[in-house]
Amino acid sequence: MKILANDGISKSGVQTLENAGFEILAVNVAQEQLVSYINQNKVSVLLVRSATKVFKDVIDGCPGLKIIGRGGVGMDNIDVDYAKSKGIHVINTPEASSSSVAELVFAHLFSGVRFLHDANRNMPLEGDSNFKKLKNAYAKGIELRGKTLGIIGFGRIGVATARIALGIGMKVIFTDPFLDEATVTVPFFDNRSISFELTSTPLENLLKTADFISLHVPAQKSYLIGKREFGLMKDGVGIVNAARGGILDEVALVDALESGKVAFAGLDVYESEPIPEIRILMHPDISLSPHIGAATEEAQDRIGMELASQIIDLYK
Ligand SMILES: NC(=O)c1ccc[n+]([C@@H]2O[C@H](COP(=O)([O-])OP(=O)(O)OC[C@H]3O[C@@H](n4cnc5c(N)ncnc54)[C@H](O)[C@@H]3O)[C@@H](O)[C@H]2O)c1
């Protein structure tokens, strides 16, 4: 049984599948050659991340496909309904990267409150000639402990973000139209854990009360955070978007940064991805990362292992 892992797969995933008798083709076939490669090599399972597209042309062109697997959450690059209508199993690994994305949110938050994103830009340029000037420029940092984090979208990643926030002594509030209450359990290294009961609050209230805001909703039809929402926020708020480009209006964000309403932003995703706007890239108050929320060794390992175990189960 052959598996084409077209966007890569972790070593642990390959090992588990090989031990179960599968042959893994870990090559990156160009989109135009995908159909002929799959047919020539009699591939039954196609594994992708976000790069390879599996739409009607691939599904119709490859009648031997039995499983399409997406390493990660979003299925925008797969025509899931059409594949299912053709009897193909479609699997993904929604849980595997939640902690990794949540940690990246905190990388941006810690960076933002101590100006690290800007210090890292200026220290190489002026660190030796203007040390005291830079020391003064970055001297008014604040702590996260004791502040309120507002989480918009309280699913897997929202909850993982809440766990870290609670663990470092933040108050957590959340809004989610599909969830009124949630128990968030914070696990510690020695197997002890503490549970917190949280109640959803309306978006407006969250915007008015949070010191920091983190977005964890799926793609929306229109901006969730735009001019009006920025207007409701506390002065000096910090905001992180590691969910999807297009949830947050980047023009309104730049205005809010320039007026001082927003102190800093952390962005992992962009409206015009993969070519973010230059005003966003050059802004001194934005901490930037190139959509790497799920890109940790641990998440990739879990993704590979989760896909492997689902494939093995389906072939049992
Ligand atoms: N940065 C990255 O690399 C990266 C990696 C993985 C996932 N993501 C993104 O993170 C986001 C969240 O992923 P998840 O796994 O937590 O999803 P999830 O489905 O577990 O949670 C999403 C939550 O948002 C809620 N929601 C939907 N619309 C809302 C709204 N208008 N207001 C408030 N809440 C709303 C839902 O009820 C749900 O509880 C997705 O957009 C996903 O694409 C980003």
mmCIF file of C-alpha atoms and ligand atoms in Angstrom:
data_model
loop_
_atom_site.group_PDB
_atom_site.id
_atom_site.type_symbol
_atom_site.label_atom_id
_atom_site.label_comp_id
_atom_site.label_asym_id
_atom_site.label_seq_id
_atom_site.Cartn_x
_atom_site.Cartn_y
_atom_site.Cartn_z
ATOM 1 C CA MET A 1 0.000 0.000 0.000
ATOM 2 C CA LYS A 2 1.590 3.279 -1.086
ATOM 3 C CA ILE A 3 1.282 6.637 0.656
ATOM 4 C CA LEU A 4 2.379 9.857 -1.000
ATOM 5 C CA ALA A 5 3.327 12.445 1.652
ATOM 6 C CA ASN A 6 3.477 15.352 -0.766
ATOM 7 C CA ASP A 7 4.059 18.193 1.710
ATOM 8 C CA GLY A 8 6.306 16.186 4.053
ATOM 9 C CA ILE A 9 5.654 14.056 7.131
ATOM 10 C CA SER A 10 7.583 13.603 10.394
ATOM 11 C CA LYS A 11 10.098 10.766 10.803
ATOM 12 C CA SER A 12 7.992 9.267 13.593
ATOM 13 C CA GLY A 13 4.954 9.192 11.278
ATOM 14 C CA VAL A 14 6.977 7.512 8.507
ATOM 15 C CA GLN A 15 8.365 4.970 10.971
ATOM 16 C CA THR A 16 4.935 4.064 12.360
ATOM 17 C CA LEU A 17 3.458 3.653 8.879
ATOM 18 C CA GLU A 18 6.426 1.614 7.618
ATOM 19 C CA ASN A 19 6.200 -0.649 10.649
ATOM 20 C CA ALA A 20 2.552 -1.221 9.742
ATOM 21 C CA GLY A 21 3.597 -2.300 6.229
ATOM 22 C CA PHE A 22 2.953 0.882 4.221
ATOM 23 C CA GLU A 23 5.399 2.275 1.673
ATOM 24 C CA ILE A 24 5.936 6.027 2.041
ATOM 25 C CA LEU A 25 6.800 8.179 -0.948
ATOM 26 C CA ALA A 26 8.087 11.350 0.713
ATOM 27 C CA VAL A 27 8.627 13.398 -2.421
ATOM 28 C CA ASN A 28 7.208 16.747 -3.444
ATOM 29 C CA VAL A 29 5.393 16.299 -6.734
ATOM 30 C CA ALA A 30 4.434 19.522 -8.546
ATOM 31 C CA GLN A 31 0.693 20.188 -8.620
ATOM 32 C CA GLU A 32 0.535 19.708 -12.439
ATOM 33 C CA GLN A 33 2.165 16.274 -12.220
ATOM 34 C CA LEU A 34 0.236 15.063 -9.190
ATOM 35 C CA VAL A 35 -2.463 13.077 -11.008
ATOM 36 C CA SER A 36 -0.056 11.193 -13.281
ATOM 37 C CA TYR A 37 2.363 10.511 -10.374
ATOM 38 C CA ILE A 38 -0.411 9.094 -8.175
ATOM 39 C CA ASN A 39 -1.694 6.850 -10.985
ATOM 40 C CA GLN A 40 1.725 5.679 -12.194
ATOM 41 C CA ASN A 41 2.816 4.800 -8.648
ATOM 42 C CA LYS A 42 -0.550 3.295 -7.606
ATOM 43 C CA VAL A 43 -0.806 5.621 -4.584
ATOM 44 C CA SER A 44 -3.800 4.868 -2.297
ATOM 45 C CA VAL A 45 -3.238 7.523 0.358
ATOM 46 C CA LEU A 46 -2.404 11.163 -0.358
ATOM 47 C CA LEU A 47 -1.111 13.203 2.581
ATOM 48 C CA VAL A 48 -0.849 16.978 2.292
ATOM 49 C CA ARG A 49 -0.426 20.043 4.491
ATOM 50 C CA SER A 50 -1.598 23.383 3.143
ATOM 51 C CA ALA A 51 0.426 23.554 -0.096
ATOM 52 C CA THR A 52 -0.923 20.704 -2.257
ATOM 53 C CA LYS A 53 -4.436 21.237 -3.592
ATOM 54 C CA VAL A 54 -6.803 18.294 -3.781
ATOM 55 C CA PHE A 55 -9.816 19.490 -5.722
ATOM 56 C CA LYS A 56 -12.194 17.818 -8.211
ATOM 57 C CA ASP A 57 -9.512 17.451 -10.927
ATOM 58 C CA VAL A 58 -7.241 15.397 -8.655
ATOM 59 C CA ILE A 59 -10.111 13.409 -7.140
ATOM 60 C CA ASP A 60 -11.604 12.555 -10.565
ATOM 61 C CA GLY A 61 -8.160 11.917 -12.040
ATOM 62 C CA CYS A 62 -7.096 9.440 -9.339
ATOM 63 C CA PRO A 63 -9.759 6.718 -8.956
ATOM 64 C CA GLY A 64 -7.347 4.608 -6.868
ATOM 65 C CA LEU A 65 -7.237 7.122 -3.995
ATOM 66 C CA LYS A 66 -8.760 5.763 -0.790
ATOM 67 C CA ILE A 67 -7.679 8.335 1.800
ATOM 68 C CA ILE A 68 -6.785 12.010 1.691
ATOM 69 C CA GLY A 69 -5.051 13.197 4.865
ATOM 70 C CA ARG A 70 -4.427 16.809 5.881
ATOM 71 C CA GLY A 71 -1.654 17.348 8.402
ATOM 72 C CA GLY A 72 -3.149 20.262 10.338
ATOM 73 C CA VAL A 73 -6.526 21.910 10.798
ATOM 74 C CA GLY A 74 -7.890 23.907 7.838
ATOM 75 C CA MET A 75 -9.268 21.958 4.870
ATOM 76 C CA ASP A 76 -9.453 24.878 2.420
ATOM 77 C CA ASN A 77 -7.084 23.070 0.030
ATOM 78 C CA ILE A 78 -9.231 19.929 -0.161
ATOM 79 C CA ASP A 79 -12.717 19.518 -1.651
ATOM 80 C CA VAL A 80 -13.846 17.465 1.321
ATOM 81 C CA ASP A 81 -17.511 17.032 0.320
ATOM 82 C CA TYR A 82 -16.657 15.970 -3.217
ATOM 83 C CA ALA A 83 -14.008 13.501 -2.005
ATOM 84 C CA LYS A 84 -16.483 11.998 0.464
ATOM 85 C CA SER A 85 -19.137 11.727 -2.255
ATOM 86 C CA LYS A 86 -16.643 9.580 -4.174
ATOM 87 C CA GLY A 87 -16.160 7.270 -1.172
ATOM 88 C CA ILE A 88 -12.747 8.672 -0.199
ATOM 89 C CA HIS A 89 -11.958 9.028 3.519
ATOM 90 C CA VAL A 90 -10.781 12.508 4.442
ATOM 91 C CA ILE A 91 -8.849 12.849 7.693
ATOM 92 C CA ASN A 92 -7.037 15.681 9.488
ATOM 93 C CA THR A 93 -5.285 16.345 12.792
ATOM 94 C CA PRO A 94 -7.117 19.228 14.442
ATOM 95 C CA GLU A 95 -5.648 18.818 17.951
ATOM 96 C CA ALA A 96 -2.001 18.326 17.106
ATOM 97 C CA SER A 97 -0.831 21.918 16.825
ATOM 98 C CA SER A 98 -2.948 23.764 19.416
ATOM 99 C CA SER A 99 -0.193 24.107 22.046
ATOM 100 C CA SER A 100 2.316 25.236 19.429
ATOM 101 C CA VAL A 101 0.036 28.012 18.180
ATOM 102 C CA ALA A 102 -0.749 29.040 21.780
ATOM 103 C CA GLU A 103 2.966 29.277 22.606
ATOM 104 C CA LEU A 104 3.533 31.463 19.547
ATOM 105 C CA VAL A 105 0.754 33.778 20.765
ATOM 106 C CA PHE A 106 2.702 34.186 23.998
ATOM 107 C CA ALA A 107 5.964 34.696 22.129
ATOM 108 C CA HIS A 108 4.253 37.695 20.496
ATOM 109 C CA LEU A 109 2.708 38.898 23.772
ATOM 110 C CA PHE A 110 5.975 38.694 25.736
ATOM 111 C CA SER A 111 7.746 40.356 22.837
ATOM 112 C CA GLY A 112 5.148 43.119 22.658
ATOM 113 C CA VAL A 113 5.153 44.108 26.338
ATOM 114 C CA ARG A 114 8.980 44.381 26.374
ATOM 115 C CA PHE A 115 9.449 45.769 22.821
ATOM 116 C CA LEU A 116 11.662 42.825 21.840
ATOM 117 C CA HIS A 117 10.455 42.880 18.227
ATOM 118 C CA ASP A 118 11.671 46.471 17.897
ATOM 119 C CA ALA A 119 14.796 46.018 20.033
ATOM 120 C CA ASN A 120 15.804 43.109 17.787
ATOM 121 C CA ARG A 121 15.533 45.409 14.785
ATOM 122 C CA ASN A 122 17.520 48.264 16.348
ATOM 123 C CA MET A 123 20.165 46.567 18.494
ATOM 124 C CA PRO A 124 22.141 45.280 15.472
ATOM 125 C CA LEU A 125 22.072 48.811 13.990
ATOM 126 C CA GLU A 126 22.674 50.977 17.059
ATOM 127 C CA GLY A 127 23.349 48.665 19.987
ATOM 128 C CA ASP A 128 27.026 49.620 20.149
ATOM 129 C CA SER A 129 26.741 53.335 19.345
ATOM 130 C CA ASN A 130 23.466 54.239 21.078
ATOM 131 C CA PHE A 131 23.021 51.712 23.875
ATOM 132 C CA LYS A 132 21.706 54.232 26.420
ATOM 133 C CA LYS A 133 19.212 55.700 23.950
ATOM 134 C CA LEU A 134 17.820 52.248 23.228
ATOM 135 C CA LYS A 135 17.793 51.371 26.938
ATOM 136 C CA ASN A 136 15.597 54.423 27.560
ATOM 137 C CA ALA A 137 13.393 53.726 24.537
ATOM 138 C CA TYR A 138 12.516 50.247 25.808
ATOM 139 C CA ALA A 139 12.430 51.054 29.533
ATOM 140 C CA LYS A 140 8.647 51.254 29.976
ATOM 141 C CA GLY A 141 7.751 47.595 29.648
ATOM 142 C CA ILE A 142 4.873 45.981 31.514
ATOM 143 C CA GLU A 143 4.182 42.495 32.893
ATOM 144 C CA LEU A 144 1.517 40.117 31.645
ATOM 145 C CA ARG A 145 0.909 38.699 35.120
ATOM 146 C CA GLY A 146 -2.244 40.158 36.665
ATOM 147 C CA LYS A 147 -3.560 41.503 33.362
ATOM 148 C CA THR A 148 -6.682 40.351 31.525
ATOM 149 C CA LEU A 149 -6.407 38.336 28.325
ATOM 150 C CA GLY A 150 -9.519 38.371 26.123
ATOM 151 C CA ILE A 151 -9.734 35.317 23.887
ATOM 152 C CA ILE A 152 -12.051 35.508 20.882
ATOM 153 C CA GLY A 153 -12.975 31.983 19.748
ATOM 154 C CA PHE A 154 -12.704 29.412 22.513
ATOM 155 C CA GLY A 155 -12.007 26.205 20.598
ATOM 156 C CA ARG A 156 -8.881 24.080 20.704
ATOM 157 C CA ILE A 157 -6.307 26.850 20.288
ATOM 158 C CA GLY A 158 -8.270 29.406 22.320
ATOM 159 C CA VAL A 159 -8.337 26.975 25.248
ATOM 160 C CA ALA A 160 -4.628 26.112 24.836
ATOM 161 C CA THR A 161 -3.884 29.853 24.947
ATOM 162 C CA ALA A 162 -6.032 30.221 28.076
ATOM 163 C CA ARG A 163 -4.024 27.454 29.794
ATOM 164 C CA ILE A 164 -0.757 29.352 29.349
ATOM 165 C CA ALA A 165 -2.378 32.629 30.395
ATOM 166 C CA LEU A 166 -3.807 31.119 33.582
ATOM 167 C CA GLY A 167 -0.466 29.429 34.268
ATOM 168 C CA ILE A 168 1.358 32.768 34.307
ATOM 169 C CA GLY A 169 -1.229 34.477 36.497
ATOM 170 C CA MET A 170 -3.396 36.261 33.949
ATOM 171 C CA LYS A 171 -7.147 36.629 34.218
ATOM 172 C CA VAL A 172 -8.858 35.065 31.190
ATOM 173 C CA ILE A 173 -12.147 36.113 29.615
ATOM 174 C CA PHE A 174 -13.523 34.704 26.390
ATOM 175 C CA THR A 175 -16.240 35.162 23.834
ATOM 176 C CA ASP A 176 -17.636 32.403 21.640
ATOM 177 C CA PRO A 177 -21.181 32.401 20.268
ATOM 178 C CA PHE A 178 -21.300 28.595 20.421
ATOM 179 C CA LEU A 179 -20.111 28.194 24.002
ATOM 180 C CA ASP A 180 -21.518 29.629 27.235
ATOM 181 C CA GLU A 181 -19.237 28.017 29.785
ATOM 182 C CA ALA A 182 -15.959 26.153 29.757
ATOM 183 C CA THR A 183 -13.769 24.273 32.214
ATOM 184 C CA VAL A 184 -10.123 24.920 31.487
ATOM 185 C CA THR A 185 -7.681 22.522 33.118
ATOM 186 C CA VAL A 186 -4.108 23.730 33.469
ATOM 187 C CA PRO A 187 -1.727 20.764 33.702
ATOM 188 C CA PHE A 188 1.625 21.023 35.502
ATOM 189 C CA PHE A 189 4.845 19.085 34.996
ATOM 190 C CA ASP A 190 4.238 16.742 37.945
ATOM 191 C CA ASN A 191 0.795 15.565 36.789
ATOM 192 C CA ARG A 192 -1.019 17.939 39.117
ATOM 193 C CA SER A 193 -3.565 20.227 37.515
ATOM 194 C CA ILE A 194 -5.943 23.029 38.420
ATOM 195 C CA SER A 195 -9.313 23.587 36.754
ATOM 196 C CA PHE A 196 -10.947 26.963 36.170
ATOM 197 C CA GLU A 197 -14.615 27.524 35.350
ATOM 198 C CA LEU A 198 -14.978 30.318 32.812
ATOM 199 C CA THR A 199 -18.127 31.932 31.435
ATOM 200 C CA SER A 200 -18.434 33.478 27.984
ATOM 201 C CA THR A 201 -18.826 37.250 27.805
ATOM 202 C CA PRO A 202 -20.261 39.264 24.884
ATOM 203 C CA LEU A 203 -17.694 40.479 22.345
ATOM 204 C CA GLU A 204 -18.277 44.152 23.223
ATOM 205 C CA ASN A 205 -17.606 43.525 26.886
ATOM 206 C CA LEU A 206 -14.441 41.606 26.066
ATOM 207 C CA LEU A 207 -13.208 44.419 23.832
ATOM 208 C CA LYS A 208 -13.857 46.978 26.581
ATOM 209 C CA THR A 209 -12.207 45.016 29.416
ATOM 210 C CA ALA A 210 -9.261 43.075 28.006
ATOM 211 C CA ASP A 211 -5.703 44.371 28.347
ATOM 212 C CA PHE A 212 -4.638 41.949 25.613
ATOM 213 C CA ILE A 213 -6.710 40.242 22.941
ATOM 214 C CA SER A 214 -5.981 37.040 21.026
ATOM 215 C CA LEU A 215 -8.008 35.848 18.031
ATOM 216 C CA HIS A 216 -8.766 32.135 17.557
ATOM 217 C CA VAL A 217 -11.794 31.967 15.279
ATOM 218 C CA PRO A 218 -12.073 30.205 11.912
ATOM 219 C CA ALA A 219 -12.236 32.209 8.658
ATOM 220 C CA GLN A 220 -15.145 34.689 8.773
ATOM 221 C CA LYS A 221 -17.220 36.275 5.997
ATOM 222 C CA SER A 222 -16.124 39.771 7.031
ATOM 223 C CA TYR A 223 -13.742 41.445 9.466
ATOM 224 C CA LEU A 224 -14.354 40.472 13.077
ATOM 225 C CA ILE A 225 -12.039 43.245 14.276
ATOM 226 C CA GLY A 226 -12.255 46.532 12.398
ATOM 227 C CA LYS A 227 -12.409 50.273 13.102
ATOM 228 C CA ARG A 228 -15.484 50.020 15.349
ATOM 229 C CA GLU A 229 -14.042 47.180 17.443
ATOM 230 C CA PHE A 230 -10.670 48.919 17.859
ATOM 231 C CA GLY A 231 -12.625 51.967 19.044
ATOM 232 C CA LEU A 232 -14.174 49.955 21.870
ATOM 233 C CA MET A 233 -10.865 48.598 23.156
ATOM 234 C CA LYS A 234 -8.925 49.904 26.137
ATOM 235 C CA ASP A 235 -6.216 52.423 25.345
ATOM 236 C CA GLY A 236 -2.842 50.702 25.043
ATOM 237 C CA VAL A 237 -4.250 47.234 24.342
ATOM 238 C CA GLY A 238 -2.082 44.552 22.684
ATOM 239 C CA ILE A 239 -3.630 42.277 20.055
ATOM 240 C CA VAL A 240 -2.452 39.019 18.465
ATOM 241 C CA ASN A 241 -3.789 37.333 15.342
ATOM 242 C CA ALA A 242 -2.506 33.789 14.850
ATOM 243 C CA ALA A 243 -5.813 32.570 13.396
ATOM 244 C CA ARG A 244 -6.471 33.721 9.833
ATOM 245 C CA GLY A 245 -5.662 36.724 7.696
ATOM 246 C CA GLY A 246 -8.844 38.661 6.982
ATOM 247 C CA ILE A 247 -10.276 38.356 10.488
ATOM 248 C CA LEU A 248 -8.596 41.587 11.456
ATOM 249 C CA ASP A 249 -8.724 44.725 9.275
ATOM 250 C CA GLU A 250 -5.046 45.586 8.796
ATOM 251 C CA VAL A 251 -5.740 49.169 7.676
ATOM 252 C CA ALA A 252 -7.772 49.779 10.847
ATOM 253 C CA LEU A 253 -4.974 48.119 12.846
ATOM 254 C CA VAL A 254 -2.310 50.485 11.501
ATOM 255 C CA ASP A 255 -4.594 53.481 12.279
ATOM 256 C CA ALA A 256 -5.156 52.154 15.807
ATOM 257 C CA LEU A 257 -1.407 51.666 16.322
ATOM 258 C CA GLU A 258 -0.682 55.143 15.034
ATOM 259 C CA SER A 259 -3.303 56.789 17.274
ATOM 260 C CA GLY A 260 -1.897 54.923 20.296
ATOM 261 C CA LYS A 261 -5.180 53.059 20.877
ATOM 262 C CA VAL A 262 -3.301 49.800 20.286
ATOM 263 C CA ALA A 263 0.170 49.602 21.851
ATOM 264 C CA PHE A 264 1.360 46.639 19.810
ATOM 265 C CA ALA A 265 0.176 43.807 17.613
ATOM 266 C CA GLY A 266 1.527 40.314 16.996
ATOM 267 C CA LEU A 267 0.736 38.831 13.594
ATOM 268 C CA ASP A 268 1.358 35.314 12.319
ATOM 269 C CA VAL A 269 -1.228 35.549 9.514
ATOM 270 C CA TYR A 270 -1.916 38.287 6.980
ATOM 271 C CA GLU A 271 -4.719 39.555 4.788
ATOM 272 C CA SER A 272 -2.532 39.469 1.687
ATOM 273 C CA GLU A 273 -0.581 36.326 2.560
ATOM 274 C CA PRO A 274 1.939 35.303 1.209
ATOM 275 C CA ILE A 275 2.807 38.910 0.360
ATOM 276 C CA PRO A 276 1.994 40.942 3.482
ATOM 277 C CA GLU A 277 1.539 44.676 3.066
ATOM 278 C CA ILE A 278 4.738 46.682 3.405
ATOM 279 C CA ARG A 279 3.096 48.992 5.994
ATOM 280 C CA ILE A 280 2.550 45.933 8.164
ATOM 281 C CA LEU A 281 6.038 44.523 7.611
ATOM 282 C CA MET A 282 7.770 47.830 8.380
ATOM 283 C CA HIS A 283 5.655 48.879 11.363
ATOM 284 C CA PRO A 284 7.779 49.229 14.526
ATOM 285 C CA ASP A 285 4.895 48.209 16.798
ATOM 286 C CA ILE A 286 4.108 44.913 15.097
ATOM 287 C CA SER A 287 5.777 41.665 16.072
ATOM 288 C CA LEU A 288 5.846 39.492 12.950
ATOM 289 C CA SER A 289 6.085 35.797 12.149
ATOM 290 C CA PRO A 290 5.499 34.116 8.770
ATOM 291 C CA HIS A 291 2.532 31.805 9.547
ATOM 292 C CA ILE A 292 4.543 29.415 11.704
ATOM 293 C CA GLY A 293 1.962 28.758 14.436
ATOM 294 C CA ALA A 294 1.946 25.003 13.915
ATOM 295 C CA ALA A 295 5.557 24.749 12.821
ATOM 296 C CA THR A 296 7.220 23.089 15.795
ATOM 297 C CA GLU A 297 8.993 19.736 15.897
ATOM 298 C CA GLU A 298 6.496 18.522 18.497
ATOM 299 C CA ALA A 299 3.419 19.546 16.488
ATOM 300 C CA GLN A 300 4.823 17.984 13.312
ATOM 301 C CA ASP A 301 5.571 14.803 15.254
ATOM 302 C CA ARG A 302 2.043 14.684 16.653
ATOM 303 C CA ILE A 303 0.595 15.419 13.190
ATOM 304 C CA GLY A 304 2.597 12.543 11.660
ATOM 305 C CA MET A 305 1.662 10.140 14.462
ATOM 306 C CA GLU A 306 -2.028 11.127 14.394
ATOM 307 C CA LEU A 307 -2.245 10.671 10.621
ATOM 308 C CA ALA A 308 -0.416 7.331 10.892
ATOM 309 C CA SER A 309 -2.747 5.969 13.557
ATOM 310 C CA GLN A 310 -5.877 7.090 11.668
ATOM 311 C CA ILE A 311 -4.624 5.454 8.437
ATOM 312 C CA ILE A 312 -3.748 2.242 10.256
ATOM 313 C CA ASP A 313 -7.215 2.220 11.899
ATOM 314 C CA LEU A 314 -8.944 2.734 8.540
ATOM 315 C CA TYR A 315 -7.050 -0.186 6.986
ATOM 316 C CA LYS A 316 -7.661 -2.562 9.918
HETATM 317 N N1 LIG B 1 -1.164 30.266 12.875
HETATM 318 C C1 LIG B 1 -1.197 28.995 12.516
HETATM 319 O O1 LIG B 1 -0.240 28.436 12.005
HETATM 320 C C2 LIG B 1 -2.450 28.205 12.758
HETATM 321 C C3 LIG B 1 -2.365 26.828 12.970
HETATM 322 C C4 LIG B 1 -3.533 26.109 13.215
HETATM 323 C C5 LIG B 1 -4.764 26.768 13.208
HETATM 324 N N2 LIG B 1 -4.834 28.101 12.961
HETATM 325 C C6 LIG B 1 -6.112 28.802 12.956
HETATM 326 O O2 LIG B 1 -6.543 28.992 14.293
HETATM 327 C C7 LIG B 1 -7.968 29.170 14.301
HETATM 328 C C8 LIG B 1 -8.589 28.391 15.441
HETATM 329 O O3 LIG B 1 -8.293 27.003 15.304
HETATM 330 P P1 LIG B 1 -8.911 25.942 16.349
HETATM 331 O O4 LIG B 1 -8.262 24.640 16.061
HETATM 332 O O5 LIG B 1 -8.884 26.495 17.723
HETATM 333 O O6 LIG B 1 -10.427 25.915 15.828
HETATM 334 P P2 LIG B 1 -11.725 25.422 16.626
HETATM 335 O O7 LIG B 1 -12.725 25.070 15.599
HETATM 336 O O8 LIG B 1 -11.345 24.395 17.650
HETATM 337 O O9 LIG B 1 -12.173 26.728 17.434
HETATM 338 C C9 LIG B 1 -12.724 27.871 16.817
HETATM 339 C C10 LIG B 1 -13.714 28.472 17.810
HETATM 340 O O10 LIG B 1 -14.132 29.737 17.300
HETATM 341 C C11 LIG B 1 -15.500 29.894 17.623
HETATM 342 N N3 LIG B 1 -16.065 30.930 16.768
HETATM 343 C C12 LIG B 1 -16.507 30.842 15.487
HETATM 344 N N4 LIG B 1 -16.926 32.040 15.056
HETATM 345 C C13 LIG B 1 -16.735 32.913 16.077
HETATM 346 C C14 LIG B 1 -16.980 34.291 16.257
HETATM 347 N N5 LIG B 1 -17.487 35.031 15.277
HETATM 348 N N6 LIG B 1 -16.681 34.859 17.446
HETATM 349 C C15 LIG B 1 -16.158 34.137 18.447
HETATM 350 N N7 LIG B 1 -15.907 32.809 18.357
HETATM 351 C C16 LIG B 1 -16.202 32.208 17.176
HETATM 352 C C17 LIG B 1 -16.096 28.515 17.435
HETATM 353 O O11 LIG B 1 -17.309 28.346 18.121
HETATM 354 C C18 LIG B 1 -14.979 27.621 17.991
HETATM 355 O O12 LIG B 1 -15.182 27.364 19.373
HETATM 356 C C19 LIG B 1 -8.436 28.761 12.904
HETATM 357 O O13 LIG B 1 -8.672 29.935 12.159
HETATM 358 C C20 LIG B 1 -7.250 28.038 12.313
HETATM 359 O O14 LIG B 1 -7.208 28.132 10.921
HETATM 360 C C21 LIG B 1 -3.703 28.829 12.753
#
